[in-house]
XYZ file of C-alpha atoms in Angstrom:
661
model
C 26.722 -0.373 0.970
C 23.043 0.065 -0.607
C 19.878 -1.690 1.176
C 17.380 0.011 -0.974
C 16.285 -2.835 -3.068
C 16.120 -5.343 -0.294
C 12.540 -5.192 1.393
C 12.061 -5.380 5.322
C 12.663 -8.789 7.397
C 10.697 -9.821 10.280
C 13.480 -10.213 12.960
C 12.171 -13.622 13.930
C 13.144 -14.504 10.298
C 16.665 -13.367 10.476
C 17.271 -14.754 14.318
C 16.469 -18.121 12.586
C 18.055 -18.280 9.457
C 21.333 -17.146 11.494
C 20.726 -19.797 14.348
C 20.830 -22.372 11.765
C 24.037 -21.881 10.882
C 27.205 -23.697 11.641
C 30.117 -21.914 14.123
C 32.322 -21.754 10.910
C 29.734 -20.187 8.739
C 28.694 -17.443 11.763
C 32.236 -15.999 11.476
C 31.890 -15.154 7.699
C 28.325 -13.863 7.964
C 29.544 -9.991 8.525
C 31.905 -10.054 5.693
C 29.096 -12.107 3.542
C 26.624 -9.397 4.482
C 28.746 -6.411 3.439
C 29.697 -7.942 0.054
C 25.859 -9.061 -0.767
C 24.012 -5.868 -0.568
C 25.158 -3.918 -3.840
C 24.347 -7.270 -5.682
C 20.222 -7.119 -5.320
C 18.159 -6.612 -8.053
C 14.263 -6.412 -8.049
C 12.435 -9.213 -10.222
C 9.618 -8.596 -12.432
C 6.842 -9.969 -9.979
C 7.790 -8.091 -6.684
C 10.769 -10.464 -5.747
C 14.301 -9.550 -5.138
C 17.096 -11.632 -6.220
C 20.585 -11.567 -5.067
C 23.082 -13.747 -7.230
C 26.047 -15.353 -5.389
C 28.354 -16.821 -8.246
C 26.958 -19.298 -10.634
C 25.116 -21.564 -8.301
C 23.559 -19.861 -6.122
C 20.577 -17.058 -5.889
C 18.708 -15.979 -3.067
C 15.195 -14.925 -4.044
C 12.883 -12.701 -1.478
C 9.387 -13.037 -2.249
C 7.848 -10.220 0.444
C 4.055 -10.748 1.303
C 1.351 -8.222 1.243
C 2.731 -6.103 3.817
C 5.846 -5.531 1.690
C 7.857 -7.370 4.458
C 9.453 -10.968 4.566
C 7.595 -12.377 7.432
C 8.002 -16.124 6.945
C 11.130 -18.397 6.554
C 9.547 -19.604 2.926
C 9.578 -16.065 1.363
C 13.488 -16.284 1.511
C 14.776 -19.192 -0.474
C 18.345 -20.089 -2.006
C 19.122 -22.135 -4.987
C 22.370 -23.728 -3.196
C 22.807 -27.235 -1.783
C 23.208 -25.962 1.493
C 19.537 -24.247 1.564
C 18.082 -23.063 4.010
C 21.051 -23.382 6.165
C 23.383 -21.885 4.026
C 25.135 -18.508 4.412
C 23.928 -16.620 1.419
C 20.233 -16.754 2.603
C 21.508 -15.449 6.117
C 23.886 -13.038 4.379
C 20.790 -11.596 2.018
C 18.582 -11.625 5.113
C 20.987 -9.855 7.538
C 21.404 -7.235 4.540
C 17.917 -5.963 4.498
C 16.282 -3.585 6.707
C 14.692 -4.944 9.798
C 10.737 -4.367 10.013
C 9.166 -3.528 13.104
C 6.709 -6.523 14.641
C 3.430 -4.757 13.793
C 4.634 -3.432 10.378
C 5.272 -6.854 9.327
C 2.081 -8.365 10.052
C -0.420 -5.364 8.860
C 1.741 -2.990 7.260
C 1.274 -0.526 10.335
C 4.057 1.171 12.119
C 4.470 -0.778 15.528
C 2.882 0.897 18.304
C -0.027 2.556 16.745
C -3.706 1.495 15.788
C -4.471 0.407 12.468
C -7.248 1.630 10.135
C -10.278 0.824 11.894
C -9.280 -0.363 15.034
C -10.408 0.972 18.541
C -10.820 4.489 17.901
C -11.858 3.940 14.760
C -10.212 5.110 11.557
C -7.359 7.443 13.554
C -4.791 8.509 11.233
C -1.637 6.133 12.018
C 1.381 8.168 13.786
C 4.981 6.601 13.673
C 6.360 5.949 16.797
C 7.732 2.811 16.562
C 11.284 3.894 16.700
C 10.365 5.366 20.249
C 10.470 3.219 23.413
C 8.047 4.881 25.504
C 10.448 3.579 28.634
C 11.252 6.583 30.795
C 14.440 5.885 33.103
C 14.912 8.736 35.664
C 15.837 9.167 39.774
C 16.028 11.452 42.481
C 18.042 14.486 42.577
C 16.797 18.098 41.707
C 20.621 19.115 43.312
C 22.147 16.596 40.643
C 23.867 14.164 43.227
C 22.637 13.006 46.321
C 19.419 11.519 45.647
C 19.592 10.530 42.117
C 23.384 8.760 43.004
C 21.528 6.137 45.141
C 18.384 5.635 42.957
C 20.594 5.143 40.068
C 22.496 2.610 42.180
C 19.247 0.597 42.710
C 18.272 1.002 39.564
C 21.417 -0.687 37.894
C 21.607 -3.429 40.770
C 17.953 -4.509 41.161
C 16.007 -2.987 38.419
C 13.910 -1.389 40.395
C 12.875 2.167 41.131
C 14.542 4.113 44.082
C 12.699 6.901 46.191
C 12.429 8.775 43.118
C 11.184 6.001 40.539
C 14.559 5.131 39.336
C 12.572 3.345 36.437
C 9.184 3.909 35.437
C 7.107 4.080 32.733
C 5.802 7.247 30.512
C 2.817 9.011 31.516
C 2.877 7.282 35.161
C 4.646 9.376 37.465
C 7.492 8.014 39.840
C 7.312 4.501 38.288
C 4.826 2.027 37.031
C 3.381 0.342 40.151
C -0.209 1.694 39.696
C -3.222 1.699 37.268
C -4.790 4.298 35.658
C -7.597 4.420 37.900
C -5.579 4.705 40.938
C -5.875 1.102 42.071
C -3.003 -1.558 41.967
C -1.929 -2.290 38.861
C -2.217 -6.223 36.952
C 0.925 -8.070 37.910
C 2.983 -9.420 35.322
C 2.794 -12.850 34.035
C 5.271 -15.533 34.599
C 5.808 -15.753 30.541
C 6.603 -11.872 30.585
C 9.190 -12.050 32.968
C 10.976 -14.978 31.495
C 10.786 -12.935 28.462
C 11.933 -10.001 29.703
C 14.937 -11.841 31.484
C 16.196 -13.384 27.969
C 15.960 -9.750 26.445
C 18.260 -8.522 29.704
C 20.610 -11.153 28.652
C 21.135 -10.833 25.076
C 20.977 -7.028 25.831
C 23.948 -7.454 28.380
C 26.170 -9.361 25.450
C 25.474 -6.922 23.217
C 26.617 -4.103 25.214
C 29.467 -6.076 26.276
C 30.539 -6.845 22.834
C 29.973 -2.996 21.608
C 29.885 -1.472 17.979
C 33.019 -3.371 17.116
C 31.940 -6.855 17.811
C 28.356 -6.346 17.533
C 27.934 -8.096 14.140
C 24.954 -9.869 13.052
C 25.211 -12.600 15.461
C 25.144 -10.748 18.246
C 22.494 -8.791 16.553
C 20.524 -11.887 15.635
C 20.455 -12.986 19.577
C 18.862 -9.686 20.372
C 16.131 -9.971 17.646
C 15.346 -13.301 18.669
C 14.786 -12.095 22.199
C 12.617 -8.987 21.148
C 10.334 -11.285 18.897
C 10.362 -13.374 22.311
C 8.968 -10.288 23.930
C 6.414 -9.351 21.545
C 5.008 -12.664 21.739
C 4.941 -12.390 25.694
C 2.865 -9.315 25.322
C 6.002 -6.497 26.074
C 5.792 -4.535 22.830
C 7.692 -1.528 24.754
C 10.745 -3.782 25.154
C 10.442 -4.846 21.696
C 10.676 -1.539 20.244
C 13.579 -0.720 22.375
C 15.509 -3.983 21.343
C 14.805 -3.381 17.757
C 16.222 0.532 18.252
C 19.056 -0.919 19.599
C 19.721 -3.468 16.498
C 19.176 -0.390 14.274
C 21.768 1.815 16.011
C 24.461 -1.036 15.904
C 23.877 -1.318 12.417
C 24.012 2.342 11.527
C 27.428 2.314 13.689
C 28.653 -0.225 12.005
C 28.120 0.765 8.625
C 29.239 4.333 9.972
C 26.009 5.986 8.710
C 25.908 9.873 8.574
C 22.681 10.035 10.789
C 24.085 7.584 13.313
C 25.343 9.650 16.883
C 26.960 7.305 19.600
C 25.258 9.342 22.236
C 21.779 8.004 20.753
C 22.839 4.693 20.931
C 23.859 4.822 24.208
C 20.763 6.623 25.080
C 19.053 3.484 23.453
C 21.196 0.940 25.360
C 20.160 2.659 28.571
C 16.230 2.697 27.705
C 16.368 -0.987 26.865
C 18.356 -2.471 30.229
C 16.354 -0.366 32.617
C 13.039 -1.436 30.882
C 14.463 -5.172 30.803
C 15.669 -5.005 34.271
C 12.451 -3.617 35.598
C 10.318 -6.013 33.672
C 12.299 -9.077 34.634
C 12.289 -7.734 38.114
C 8.807 -8.796 38.319
C 8.037 -5.775 40.160
C 6.244 -3.519 37.988
C 2.565 -3.541 36.956
C 1.801 -4.900 33.665
C 1.128 -1.180 32.271
C 4.970 -1.318 31.840
C 4.772 -3.966 29.187
C 3.229 -1.185 26.803
C 0.318 -2.169 24.317
C 0.924 -2.981 20.867
C -1.884 -0.677 19.926
C -3.326 3.033 21.176
C -5.833 2.456 23.478
C -8.762 5.289 23.185
C -11.390 6.418 25.789
C -14.563 8.387 25.565
C -13.631 12.078 25.841
C -17.226 13.400 25.733
C -17.994 16.877 23.875
C -15.100 18.842 23.061
C -13.721 22.322 21.588
C -10.134 22.687 20.288
C -8.121 24.854 18.802
C -5.418 24.923 16.289
C -1.850 25.986 17.239
C 0.557 24.769 14.526
C 1.382 21.611 12.440
C 4.856 19.989 11.770
C 6.258 17.284 9.839
C 6.711 14.117 10.976
C 9.428 11.717 9.543
C 10.112 8.267 10.843
C 13.449 6.088 10.931
C 11.469 3.138 9.445
C 10.412 5.001 6.128
C 7.183 6.773 7.361
C 6.245 10.348 7.180
C 3.444 12.478 7.372
C 2.208 15.670 9.796
C 1.014 16.000 13.109
C -1.538 18.864 14.369
C -1.192 20.128 17.823
C -4.425 21.364 19.056
C -5.535 23.037 22.443
C -8.899 22.269 24.445
C -10.660 25.180 25.730
C -9.856 23.967 29.550
C -5.701 24.020 28.680
C -5.488 20.637 27.625
C -3.122 19.353 24.363
C -4.403 17.203 22.115
C -2.990 16.207 18.666
C -4.210 14.592 15.090
C -1.799 12.990 13.076
C -1.670 11.465 9.416
C 1.929 9.628 9.343
C 2.035 6.898 6.928
C 4.945 5.033 4.596
C 6.764 7.583 2.090
C 9.048 9.161 3.981
C 10.195 12.864 3.280
C 7.522 13.050 0.098
C 4.691 12.307 2.620
C 5.812 14.652 5.287
C 5.923 17.713 2.869
C 2.500 16.430 1.025
C 0.750 15.710 4.209
C 0.471 19.308 5.300
C -2.390 20.067 3.052
C -3.986 16.461 3.596
C -7.457 16.199 4.165
C -8.483 15.309 8.141
C -10.731 12.452 8.600
C -11.992 13.109 11.762
C -15.654 13.039 12.409
C -16.703 13.982 8.939
C -15.030 17.222 9.372
C -14.281 19.243 6.022
C -10.693 20.545 6.556
C -7.072 19.839 5.761
C -4.064 20.351 8.405
C -3.375 23.568 7.362
C -7.224 24.868 8.183
C -7.177 22.664 11.195
C -3.845 24.310 12.589
C -5.061 27.731 12.273
C -9.072 26.842 12.864
C -10.890 24.798 15.419
C -13.322 21.939 15.870
C -16.253 21.156 18.294
C -16.119 17.268 18.580
C -19.056 15.427 19.909
C -18.206 11.696 21.187
C -14.525 12.151 20.741
C -12.215 9.268 21.419
C -8.943 10.345 22.897
C -5.949 8.520 24.097
C -3.802 8.998 27.200
C -1.354 11.042 25.305
C -4.198 13.298 23.988
C -4.347 11.513 20.419
C -7.678 12.068 18.989
C -9.423 9.114 17.784
C -11.721 9.009 14.675
C -14.431 6.299 15.470
C -17.474 5.795 13.800
C -19.428 7.857 16.770
C -17.302 10.881 16.281
C -18.900 13.721 15.052
C -16.828 17.157 14.302
C -18.158 20.329 13.539
C -15.442 23.521 11.958
C -15.547 26.342 14.449
C -13.458 29.417 13.966
C -9.548 29.589 15.020
C -8.483 32.053 17.659
C -5.459 34.053 17.239
C -2.610 33.442 19.871
C -3.164 36.425 21.616
C -6.857 35.317 22.303
C -7.967 32.801 24.987
C -7.437 30.343 25.660
C -4.134 30.079 23.839
C -2.903 33.351 25.058
C -2.208 31.618 28.215
C 0.335 29.518 27.017
C 2.657 32.502 26.550
C 1.595 34.628 29.791
C 3.121 31.464 31.992
C 6.830 32.109 33.201
C 9.012 30.101 31.120
C 10.807 28.738 34.036
C 7.325 27.056 35.071
C 6.045 26.030 31.677
C 9.650 24.486 31.061
C 9.289 22.609 34.297
C 5.690 21.312 33.520
C 6.961 20.531 29.719
C 10.048 18.264 31.229
C 10.144 18.107 34.466
C 12.152 19.388 37.260
C 14.660 17.093 38.031
C 13.184 16.270 41.476
C 11.549 13.260 42.805
C 9.386 11.315 40.253
C 10.670 12.972 36.834
C 11.767 11.106 34.727
C 14.530 10.879 31.454
C 12.932 9.688 28.589
C 13.769 8.264 25.436
C 10.079 8.820 23.859
C 9.262 10.550 21.113
C 9.800 14.130 21.386
C 6.067 14.798 20.204
C 4.464 13.363 23.162
C 6.235 16.011 25.034
C 3.938 19.282 25.898
C 4.675 22.700 23.713
C 6.038 25.768 26.059
C 5.472 29.461 24.345
C 7.149 32.446 24.930
C 7.904 35.542 23.870
C 11.694 36.627 23.129
C 13.596 39.133 21.141
C 16.101 37.877 18.454
C 20.243 38.247 19.478
C 21.384 36.796 16.513
C 22.994 33.718 14.734
C 25.702 32.025 16.838
C 27.257 28.702 14.985
C 24.500 26.414 13.974
C 21.556 27.764 16.241
C 19.916 31.249 16.657
C 20.168 33.115 20.298
C 17.582 34.749 21.808
C 16.570 36.194 24.965
C 13.132 36.039 27.077
C 11.610 39.348 26.971
C 11.005 40.976 30.516
C 14.502 39.647 31.939
C 14.000 35.908 30.902
C 16.818 33.855 30.284
C 18.977 33.553 26.868
C 17.792 30.605 24.760
C 18.771 28.802 21.621
C 16.986 28.066 19.298
C 17.595 24.554 17.141
C 15.446 23.866 14.348
C 12.906 21.216 15.342
C 14.013 18.752 12.182
C 17.145 19.214 10.797
C 16.409 17.602 7.647
C 17.575 20.279 4.779
C 14.367 19.859 2.213
C 12.129 20.850 5.453
C 12.053 24.544 5.930
C 12.899 24.406 9.763
C 16.494 25.939 9.209
C 15.970 28.345 6.827
C 13.266 30.285 8.478
C 15.326 30.253 11.869
C 18.393 31.776 9.287
C 15.718 34.224 7.984
C 15.011 35.285 11.326
C 18.391 35.351 12.793
C 18.857 38.294 9.793
C 17.175 40.857 12.191
C 18.463 41.366 15.305
C 15.934 43.012 17.983
C 13.251 41.584 16.608
C 10.589 40.458 18.889
C 9.013 37.305 17.958
C 6.287 34.888 19.706
C 7.530 31.404 20.051
C 5.783 27.877 20.492
C 7.959 24.786 20.314
C 9.177 21.907 22.300
C 12.141 22.395 24.893
C 15.161 19.974 23.953
C 16.145 17.631 27.163
C 19.506 17.278 26.022
C 21.193 20.782 25.861
C 20.854 23.485 27.728
C 18.345 26.276 27.560
C 17.473 25.159 24.169
C 14.027 25.002 22.459
C 12.822 23.331 19.306
C 10.622 26.024 17.468
C 7.448 24.419 15.546
C 5.881 27.974 14.718
C 6.356 31.639 15.400
C 4.216 35.026 15.454
C 3.916 38.747 16.181
C 4.106 39.891 19.646
C 0.490 41.952 20.395
C 1.473 45.390 20.393
C 5.341 45.429 19.590
C 6.350 47.694 16.769
C 9.335 45.094 15.787
C 8.130 42.255 15.052
C 6.856 39.907 12.102
C 4.340 40.982 9.907
C 2.137 37.812 8.452
C -0.386 37.868 6.209
C -3.835 37.947 7.626
C -4.984 34.316 6.319
C -2.363 32.937 8.365
C -4.307 33.850 11.433
C -1.030 35.309 13.238
C 1.446 32.404 13.086
C 4.004 30.984 10.937
C 4.466 27.052 10.956
C 7.980 26.689 10.359
C 8.054 23.014 9.048
C 5.693 24.045 6.193
C 5.429 27.944 5.865
C 8.419 29.792 4.232
C 9.070 33.413 6.057
C 9.709 35.832 3.123
C 11.410 39.245 3.197
C 7.891 40.942 3.396
C 6.992 39.251 6.523
C 9.682 41.471 8.754
C 9.831 44.847 9.599
C 11.146 47.160 7.688
C 15.264 48.504 8.129
C 13.676 52.040 9.337
C 11.432 50.067 11.929
C 13.979 47.743 13.452
C 16.423 49.038 16.336
C 20.026 50.512 16.038
C 22.766 48.869 13.986
C 24.078 45.424 14.642
C 26.515 44.906 17.541
C 29.606 42.808 17.964
C 29.517 39.012 17.151
C 26.877 36.890 19.046
C 28.307 34.892 21.832
C 26.100 31.925 23.649
C 25.569 32.233 27.321
C 26.891 30.037 29.899
C 26.410 26.326 29.346
C 26.270 24.582 32.085
C 25.928 21.187 30.785
C 28.978 21.781 28.975
C 30.965 23.215 32.007
C 30.186 20.299 33.954
C 33.109 17.714 34.216
C 30.004 15.082 33.938
C 31.240 15.113 29.901
C 34.009 12.610 31.143
C 31.159 9.840 32.134
C 29.477 10.236 28.862
C 32.544 9.880 27.387
C 33.279 6.862 29.111
C 29.596 5.052 28.813
C 29.915 6.181 24.910
C 33.533 4.152 24.661
C 31.985 0.921 26.309
C 28.898 1.280 23.690
C 31.533 1.750 20.430
C 34.497 -0.358 21.983
C 32.715 -2.858 24.307
C 33.770 -4.076 27.810
C 37.216 -4.395 26.531
C 37.355 -0.632 25.950
C 36.250 0.781 29.188
C 38.514 -1.658 31.126
C 41.431 0.044 29.383
C 40.085 3.325 29.975
C 40.047 2.723 33.803
C 43.593 1.555 34.035
C 46.522 3.306 35.888
C 46.449 6.762 35.465
C 43.349 7.201 33.555
C 40.957 6.157 36.505
C 42.206 9.245 38.171
C 42.254 11.593 35.461
C 38.474 10.511 35.123
C 37.312 10.874 38.718
C 39.141 13.375 40.271
C 37.803 16.201 38.204
C 34.204 14.708 39.074
C 35.161 15.197 42.935
C 36.466 18.305 42.891
C 32.932 19.509 41.285
C 30.758 17.526 44.042
C 30.065 15.175 41.836
C 30.823 12.193 44.486
C 27.912 9.938 43.162
C 29.045 10.209 39.629
C 32.922 9.581 40.545
C 31.850 6.212 42.587
C 29.412 4.732 39.670
C 32.675 5.540 37.142
C 34.942 3.716 39.428
C 32.759 0.808 40.031
C 31.982 0.652 36.028
C 35.614 0.327 35.439
C 36.334 -2.388 38.055
C 33.386 -4.430 36.948
C 34.629 -3.905 33.323
C 38.360 -5.089 34.382
C 37.092 -7.485 36.431
C 37.745 -11.206 34.810
C 38.017 -14.073 37.460
C 39.857 -17.279 36.068
C 40.829 -20.514 37.808
C 44.166 -22.014 38.071
C 44.361 -23.163 34.749
C 43.383 -19.220 33.077
C 39.816 -20.317 32.134
C 37.142 -17.587 33.134
C 35.008 -18.678 36.060
C 32.515 -16.144 35.508
C 32.138 -14.937 31.466
C 28.338 -13.506 32.434
C 27.941 -9.844 31.411
C 25.370 -9.069 34.081
C 27.475 -7.544 36.115
C 28.966 -4.944 33.884
C 25.617 -4.047 32.229
C 24.144 -3.318 35.578
C 27.145 -1.294 36.905
C 26.903 0.555 33.156
C 23.195 1.274 33.556
C 23.856 2.687 37.054
C 26.148 5.062 35.986
C 23.800 5.724 32.749
C 20.823 6.440 34.460
C 22.608 8.680 37.140
C 24.488 10.776 34.158
C 21.011 11.066 32.456
C 19.103 12.430 36.209
C 22.522 14.613 36.518
C 22.389 16.167 32.939
C 18.732 16.457 32.955
C 18.824 18.957 36.455
C 21.539 20.900 34.950
C 19.052 21.607 31.633
C 16.462 22.330 33.635
C 18.716 24.707 35.872
C 19.701 26.497 32.612
C 15.573 28.001 32.104
C 16.340 30.087 35.212
């Protein structure tokens, strides 16, 4: 089924179209959506026509933003229009536009050109929710169990801040200045409650029953959340709907684990907001806020291509301040892969500086009147002035300090140590701190590269920062894997979902090492793995390499894979795929013992109790004397699922952190 011809549709337009259908037509909607997408044909005036037989043609006329944002932009020629199945089916087959994208053409959650921060280049983080979910439990169990149950039962943080907001350690109760955060309004709490109800119903239905009608209810709740000023909640709901669509279409890029994570973030955020105990900071902002940063001197670290699920592409250049703080300048716009590949050499529009991103990644800037967001994004307002300065090699300060830091300490700083106050976030990974270390190449193992941190450090797995085959990440890692014994300086981002795994963004030679990279002088001692391509001349000759290659490379221990927590993960994903009924079936008879007994033997009693509670709640369908359900609500099931999911995320995060020791 191809929907490339169809323009994006605003969530509220689709939700209204589905609501107008009769109960009989709603039952036919999913089949009609699958049948109509291949009929779409572009019109001469920018419209799109979808014929249904001889008497009905649906025409979509997108607005200036390229999206259908008004009901009048979708018309059908049949007698039942606009309450017809044809119109709803075409709207349901079209991609879902983000709220901000539909209105202004900019990706949701980012400043438009000329907004706060001036003409800052826009970055696409619309698919990320920005909501963090975590719990205490540096020892995997005791503290995290209590806080996870608290998150699932009441939607509020436990002792470790079971549900929090990114950038606010341990919860969301405080304002940036240290005082109490402004409270949510009544309308915001009401909208969050409606979003929770719709999310719970979608989770209970699962992928198999989560068709267009279920998705439309979730889209309506997301639109209400946006109108109430809850952009993070809206973004989380849109991410779930897109995941449901991809799973139902069996898209190759869809992972069930990612959809389970999206449900976890959506439910946790909605529960926190609906409880009324969160400050307004938990609601998020639709545009990135910038504050005056004074005068700054920043040095380029590397650049990486950025690809968004909603068709945006570009580049993010990472910078380091003289005091060791991370900053970034990004340029992400509609265009997808082609834009991501070309933006690496695009000009940087920052305070009049005459630089492109390739030059900035290896150079530096002296900025006067800088505007900086909370996550380190540099704005380009009218009062900003930037002058290029000489860049520094990775062996020079302040960059050298990144590689001198012990890897365990750097990893804890980047991901959190799994103890109280840390979170499990589904936010854009580009917001995470970078980690630098010197490693020795061991060799390739499967689809990743095995390396050992020099001076007795842990064994790490290097995986491509972006797996797209037309980006050179994977090809560069394969080239490095051909040289066992090579010593390389790596700058990357720890993978929070895999044990001892680093996603490298750039590599460089290790000072003083004989068997290391030989990069061109103009590269200033680093290669951006997403843009530069390593060649044979960049590696030492055969005479300079260590002895002959040894036996096949074997991975080190993987505590995440070895722990029986995979049983809980499978149960949660079963619920996402098959809904409440599938979880109930998985917990009946001997299946319950097979699930919880290995957990208890491994000392994971909290995980076992939460899994038992989930299967029991899934199977709880009280009926009256006439066989009618007395409690058809999915609320209790969703809370039990969320409690187990939050606990699992905290436990897995603890194991990931421990794997770096």
